Tab-separated table of C-alpha atoms in Angstrom:
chain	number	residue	atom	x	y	z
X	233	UNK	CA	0.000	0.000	0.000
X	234	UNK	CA	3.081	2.074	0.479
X	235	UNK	CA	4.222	1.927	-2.826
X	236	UNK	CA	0.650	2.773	-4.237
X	237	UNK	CA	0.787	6.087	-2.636
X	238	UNK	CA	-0.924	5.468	0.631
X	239	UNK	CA	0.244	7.397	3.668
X	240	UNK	CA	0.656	6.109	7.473
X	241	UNK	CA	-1.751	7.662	9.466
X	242	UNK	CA	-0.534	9.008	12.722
X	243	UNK	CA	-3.609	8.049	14.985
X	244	UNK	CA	-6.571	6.457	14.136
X	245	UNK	CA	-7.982	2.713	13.842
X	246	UNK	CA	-5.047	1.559	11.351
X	247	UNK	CA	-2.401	3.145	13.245
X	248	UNK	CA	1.327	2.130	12.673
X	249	UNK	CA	2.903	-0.316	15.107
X	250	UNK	CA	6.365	0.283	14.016
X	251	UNK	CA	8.791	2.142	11.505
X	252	UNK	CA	8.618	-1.004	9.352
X	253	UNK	CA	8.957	-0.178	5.470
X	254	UNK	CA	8.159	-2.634	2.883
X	255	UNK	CA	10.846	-3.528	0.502
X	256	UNK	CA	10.487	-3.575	-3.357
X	257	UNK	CA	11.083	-6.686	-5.240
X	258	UNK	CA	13.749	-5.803	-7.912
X	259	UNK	CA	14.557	-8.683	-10.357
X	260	UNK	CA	17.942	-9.806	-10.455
X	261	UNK	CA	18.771	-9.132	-14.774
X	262	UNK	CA	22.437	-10.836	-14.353
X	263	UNK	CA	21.454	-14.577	-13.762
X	264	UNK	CA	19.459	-15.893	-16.117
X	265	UNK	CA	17.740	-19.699	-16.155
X	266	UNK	CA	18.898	-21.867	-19.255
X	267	UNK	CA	15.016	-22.887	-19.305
X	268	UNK	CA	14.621	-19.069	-20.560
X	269	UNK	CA	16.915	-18.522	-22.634
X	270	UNK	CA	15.961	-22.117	-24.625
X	271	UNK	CA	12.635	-20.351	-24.819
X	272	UNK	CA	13.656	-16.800	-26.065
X	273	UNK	CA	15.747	-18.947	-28.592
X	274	UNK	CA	13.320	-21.082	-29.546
X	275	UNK	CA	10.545	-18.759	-29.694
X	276	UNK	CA	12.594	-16.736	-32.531
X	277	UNK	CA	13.051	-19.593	-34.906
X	278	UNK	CA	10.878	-20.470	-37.287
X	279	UNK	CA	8.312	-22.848	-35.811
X	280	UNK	CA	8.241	-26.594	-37.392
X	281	UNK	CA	5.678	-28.500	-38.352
X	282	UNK	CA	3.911	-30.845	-35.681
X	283	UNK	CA	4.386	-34.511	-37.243
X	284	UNK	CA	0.689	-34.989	-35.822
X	285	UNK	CA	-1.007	-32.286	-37.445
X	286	UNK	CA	-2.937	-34.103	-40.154
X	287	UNK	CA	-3.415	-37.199	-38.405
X	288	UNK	CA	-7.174	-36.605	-38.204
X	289	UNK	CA	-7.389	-35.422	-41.883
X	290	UNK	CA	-5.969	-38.985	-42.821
X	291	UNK	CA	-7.782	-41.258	-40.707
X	292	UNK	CA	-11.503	-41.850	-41.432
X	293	UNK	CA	-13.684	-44.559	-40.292
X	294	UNK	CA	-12.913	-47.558	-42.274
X	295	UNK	CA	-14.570	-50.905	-42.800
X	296	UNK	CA	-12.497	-54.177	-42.347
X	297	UNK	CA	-15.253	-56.310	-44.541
X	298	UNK	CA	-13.814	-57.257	-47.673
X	299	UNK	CA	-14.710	-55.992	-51.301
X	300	UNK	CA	-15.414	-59.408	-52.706
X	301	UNK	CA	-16.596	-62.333	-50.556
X	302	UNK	CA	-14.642	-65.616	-51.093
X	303	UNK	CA	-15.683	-68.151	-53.199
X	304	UNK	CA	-17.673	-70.211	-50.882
X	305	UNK	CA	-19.871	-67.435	-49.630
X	306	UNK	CA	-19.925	-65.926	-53.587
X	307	UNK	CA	-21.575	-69.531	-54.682
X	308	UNK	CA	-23.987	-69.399	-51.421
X	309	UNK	CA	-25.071	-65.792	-52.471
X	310	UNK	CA	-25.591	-67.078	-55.632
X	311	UNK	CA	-27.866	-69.904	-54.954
X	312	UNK	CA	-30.010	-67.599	-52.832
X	313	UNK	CA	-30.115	-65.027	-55.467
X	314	UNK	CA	-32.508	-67.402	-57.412
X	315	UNK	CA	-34.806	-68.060	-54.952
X	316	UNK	CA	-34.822	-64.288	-54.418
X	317	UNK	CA	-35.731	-63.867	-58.024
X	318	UNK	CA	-38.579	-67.169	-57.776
X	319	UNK	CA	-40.170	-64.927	-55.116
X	320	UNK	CA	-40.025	-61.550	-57.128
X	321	UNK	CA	-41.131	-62.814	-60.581
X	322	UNK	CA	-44.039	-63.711	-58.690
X	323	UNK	CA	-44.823	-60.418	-58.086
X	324	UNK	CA	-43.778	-58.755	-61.043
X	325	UNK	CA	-45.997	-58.156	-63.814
X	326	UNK	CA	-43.722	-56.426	-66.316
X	327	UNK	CA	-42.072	-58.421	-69.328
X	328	UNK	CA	-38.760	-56.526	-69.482
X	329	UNK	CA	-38.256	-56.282	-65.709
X	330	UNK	CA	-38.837	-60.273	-65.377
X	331	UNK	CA	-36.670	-60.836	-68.004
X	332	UNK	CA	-33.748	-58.425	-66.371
X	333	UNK	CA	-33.562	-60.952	-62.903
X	334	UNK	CA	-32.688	-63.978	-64.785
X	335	UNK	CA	-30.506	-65.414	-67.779
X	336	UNK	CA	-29.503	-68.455	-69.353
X	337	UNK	CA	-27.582	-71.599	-67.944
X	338	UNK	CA	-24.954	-71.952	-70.485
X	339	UNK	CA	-23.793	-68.023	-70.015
X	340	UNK	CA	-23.720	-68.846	-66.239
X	341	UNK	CA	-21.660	-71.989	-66.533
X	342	UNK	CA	-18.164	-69.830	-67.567
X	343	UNK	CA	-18.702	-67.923	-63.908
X	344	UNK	CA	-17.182	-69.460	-60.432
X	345	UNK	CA	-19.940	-67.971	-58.741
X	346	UNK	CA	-22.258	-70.263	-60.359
X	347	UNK	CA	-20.542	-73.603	-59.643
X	348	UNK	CA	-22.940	-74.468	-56.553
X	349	UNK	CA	-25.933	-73.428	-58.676
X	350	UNK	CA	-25.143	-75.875	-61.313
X	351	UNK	CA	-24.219	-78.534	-59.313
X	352	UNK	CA	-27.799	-78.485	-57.226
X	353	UNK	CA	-29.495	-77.450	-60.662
X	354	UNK	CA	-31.559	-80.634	-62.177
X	355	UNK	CA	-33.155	-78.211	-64.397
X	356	UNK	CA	-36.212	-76.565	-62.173
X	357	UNK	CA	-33.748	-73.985	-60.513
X	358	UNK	CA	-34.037	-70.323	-61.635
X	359	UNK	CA	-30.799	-68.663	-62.669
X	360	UNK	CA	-30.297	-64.936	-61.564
X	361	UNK	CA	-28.638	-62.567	-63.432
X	362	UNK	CA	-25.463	-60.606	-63.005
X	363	UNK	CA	-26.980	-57.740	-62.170
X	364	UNK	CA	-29.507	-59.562	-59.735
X	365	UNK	CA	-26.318	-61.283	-57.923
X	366	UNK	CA	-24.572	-57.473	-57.794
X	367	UNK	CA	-27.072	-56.085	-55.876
X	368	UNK	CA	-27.778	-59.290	-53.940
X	369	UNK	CA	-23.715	-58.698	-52.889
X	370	UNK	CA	-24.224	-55.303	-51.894
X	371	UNK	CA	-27.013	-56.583	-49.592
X	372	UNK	CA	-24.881	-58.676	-48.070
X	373	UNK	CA	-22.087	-56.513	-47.834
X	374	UNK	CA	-24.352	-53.655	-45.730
X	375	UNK	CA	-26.160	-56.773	-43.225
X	376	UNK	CA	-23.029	-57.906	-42.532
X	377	UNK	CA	-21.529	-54.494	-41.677
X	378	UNK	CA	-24.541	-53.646	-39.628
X	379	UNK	CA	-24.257	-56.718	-37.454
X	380	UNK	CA	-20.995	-56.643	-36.955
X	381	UNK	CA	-21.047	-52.955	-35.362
X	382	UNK	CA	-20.931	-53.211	-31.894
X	383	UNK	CA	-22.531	-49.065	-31.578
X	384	UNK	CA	-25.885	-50.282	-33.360
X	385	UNK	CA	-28.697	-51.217	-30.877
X	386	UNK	CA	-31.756	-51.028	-33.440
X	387	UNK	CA	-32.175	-53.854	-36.463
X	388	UNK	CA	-31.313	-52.127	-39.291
X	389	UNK	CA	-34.100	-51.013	-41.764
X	390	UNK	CA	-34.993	-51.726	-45.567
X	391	UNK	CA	-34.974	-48.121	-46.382
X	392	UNK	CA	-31.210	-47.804	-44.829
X	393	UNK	CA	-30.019	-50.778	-46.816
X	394	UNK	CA	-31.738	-49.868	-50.313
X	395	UNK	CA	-29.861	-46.323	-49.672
X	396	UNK	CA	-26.397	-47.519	-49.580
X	397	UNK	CA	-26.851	-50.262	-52.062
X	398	UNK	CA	-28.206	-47.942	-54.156
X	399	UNK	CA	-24.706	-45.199	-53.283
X	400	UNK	CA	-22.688	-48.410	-53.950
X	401	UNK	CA	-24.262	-49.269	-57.205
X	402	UNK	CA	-24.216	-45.734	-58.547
X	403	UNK	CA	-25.493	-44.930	-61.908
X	404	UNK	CA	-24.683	-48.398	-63.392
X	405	UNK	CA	-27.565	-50.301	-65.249
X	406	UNK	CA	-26.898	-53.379	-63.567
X	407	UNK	CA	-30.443	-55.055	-64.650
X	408	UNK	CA	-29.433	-53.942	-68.487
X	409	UNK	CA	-32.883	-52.341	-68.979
X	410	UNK	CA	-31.634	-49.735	-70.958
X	411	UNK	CA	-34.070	-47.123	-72.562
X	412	UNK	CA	-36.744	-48.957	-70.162
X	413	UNK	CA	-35.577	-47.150	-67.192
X	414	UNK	CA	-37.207	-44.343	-68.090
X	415	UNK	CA	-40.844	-45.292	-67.841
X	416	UNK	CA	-41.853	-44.934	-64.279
X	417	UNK	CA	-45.073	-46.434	-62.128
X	418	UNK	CA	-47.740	-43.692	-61.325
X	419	UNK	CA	-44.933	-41.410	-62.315
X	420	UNK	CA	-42.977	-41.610	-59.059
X	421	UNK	CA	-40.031	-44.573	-59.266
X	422	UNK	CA	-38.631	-45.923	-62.376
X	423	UNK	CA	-38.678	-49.691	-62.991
X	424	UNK	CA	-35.072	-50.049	-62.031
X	425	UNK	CA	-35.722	-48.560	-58.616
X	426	UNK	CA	-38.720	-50.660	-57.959
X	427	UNK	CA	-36.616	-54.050	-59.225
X	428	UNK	CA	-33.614	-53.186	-57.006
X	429	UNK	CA	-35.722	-52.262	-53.758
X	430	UNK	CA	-37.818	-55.512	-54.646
X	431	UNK	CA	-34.788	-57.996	-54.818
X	432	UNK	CA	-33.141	-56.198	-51.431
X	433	UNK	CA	-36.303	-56.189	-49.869
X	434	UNK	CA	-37.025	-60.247	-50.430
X	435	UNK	CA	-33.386	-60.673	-50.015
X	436	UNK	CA	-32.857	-58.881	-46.573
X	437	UNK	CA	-36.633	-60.810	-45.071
X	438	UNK	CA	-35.076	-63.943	-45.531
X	439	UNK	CA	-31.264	-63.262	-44.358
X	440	UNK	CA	-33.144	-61.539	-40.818
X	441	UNK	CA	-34.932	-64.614	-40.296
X	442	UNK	CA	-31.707	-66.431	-40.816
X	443	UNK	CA	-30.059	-64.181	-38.663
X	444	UNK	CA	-32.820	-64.603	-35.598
X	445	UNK	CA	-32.656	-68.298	-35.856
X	446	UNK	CA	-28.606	-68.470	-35.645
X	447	UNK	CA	-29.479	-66.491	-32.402
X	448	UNK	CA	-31.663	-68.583	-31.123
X	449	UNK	CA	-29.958	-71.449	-31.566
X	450	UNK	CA	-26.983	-70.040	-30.121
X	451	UNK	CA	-28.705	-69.070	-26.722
X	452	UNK	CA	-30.455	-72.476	-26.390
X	453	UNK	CA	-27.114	-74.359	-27.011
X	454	UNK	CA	-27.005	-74.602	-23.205
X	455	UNK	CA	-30.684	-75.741	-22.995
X	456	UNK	CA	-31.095	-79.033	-21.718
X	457	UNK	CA	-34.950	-79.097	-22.890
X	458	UNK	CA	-32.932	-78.896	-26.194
X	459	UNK	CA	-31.094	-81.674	-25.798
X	460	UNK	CA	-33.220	-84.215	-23.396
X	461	UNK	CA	-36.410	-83.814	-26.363
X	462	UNK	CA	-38.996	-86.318	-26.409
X	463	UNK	CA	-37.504	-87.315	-30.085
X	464	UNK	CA	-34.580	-88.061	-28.158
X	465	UNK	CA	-36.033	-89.860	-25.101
X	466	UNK	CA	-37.894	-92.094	-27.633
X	467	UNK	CA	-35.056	-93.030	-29.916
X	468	UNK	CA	-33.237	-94.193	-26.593
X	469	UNK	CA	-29.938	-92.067	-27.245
């Protein structure tokens, strides 16, 4: 308070005690710490560029599930792709679309994918086409990504699936309908929309009610109503 200006009084409630005067601090200018002077130093350079500074500009979220299934789960897709299309012909009423879902045998036979199909086939199977097994793929692809996230609590949704098979697809004609695509239904979704929501819709019913009954049976492995049946009882075993 002294060296703000304030004067001693002689008498009242503050009155000094004693002839005491308060020092000033006064900074010593001849020693120096080597801390500070690495800092003035440093500070004057020219600053360097953090190795970590686009770290978050190159890492994105990335999925781990491959492009291209194997060959095994290539020929199983396959397979289910015709009974995919047996379901949707049945529904389908236009020529061109019907014909777009399947092709013929012999093209099929020069395609890996279609090795399990013509082994099974005795001549009553239907054979998909390419385009039908591309978008049966991308199907796949997006379940199997959705049930393997470990953030997703809700069952994941047709509209959410036909959405990013739809971004994975692109523009590409995959059903070949050509000049076809243009005419729509009531004016509102073309015919190749309608076929590819169709075959992803049939497709993703049936791989959720495989999917409940792998759970199922995986929670009443430990069951022992499972394994002491009466089929079981019976047969003696």
């Amino acid at each position: 308070m002294a060296r703000c200006g304030v004067v001693k009084p002689c008498r009242g409630n503050v009155t000094a005690q004693d002839d005491t005067e308060s020092l000033p601090a006064v900074i010593d200018t001849t020693s120096t710490s080597l801390s500070t002077v690495e800092m003035s130093s440093a500070a004057g350079e020219e600053d360097l560029p953090s190795p970590f500074a686009d770290i978050p500009a190159l890492v994105h979220d990335h999925s781990y599930l491959p492009v291209r299934f194997d060959g095994l789960v290539d020929n199983a897709l396959v397979y289910i792709s015709g009974f995919v299309v047996r379901r949707a012909l049945k529904k389908l009423s236009c020529d061109v679309c019907r014909a777009s879902l399947v092709t013929h045998a012999s093209s099929a036979i020069k395609d890996q994918s279609y090795h399990l199909l013509a082994l099974k086939n005795n001549g009553g199977l239907v054979i998909p086409s390419e385009g039908t097994v591309k978008v049966v793929r991308a199907a796949e692809w997006v379940i199997r990504q959705a049930s393997g996230s470990t953030k997703r609590s809700q069952p994941i949704k047709l509209l959410e699936v036909v959405y990013i098979v739809r971004k994975r697809i692109g523009l590409e004609d995959v059903f070949v309908l050509g000049e076809h695509i243009g005419e729509t239904q009531y004016g509102i979704d073309s015919h190749h929309h309608m076929l590819l929501k169709l075959i992803v819709s049939l497709f993703l019913k049936l791989r959720l009610h495989h999917i409940a009954k792998v759970t199922n049976l995986r929670l009443q492995s430990n069951n022992m109503r499972q394994k002491h049946n009466k089929t079981v009882l019976f047969k003696g075993h």
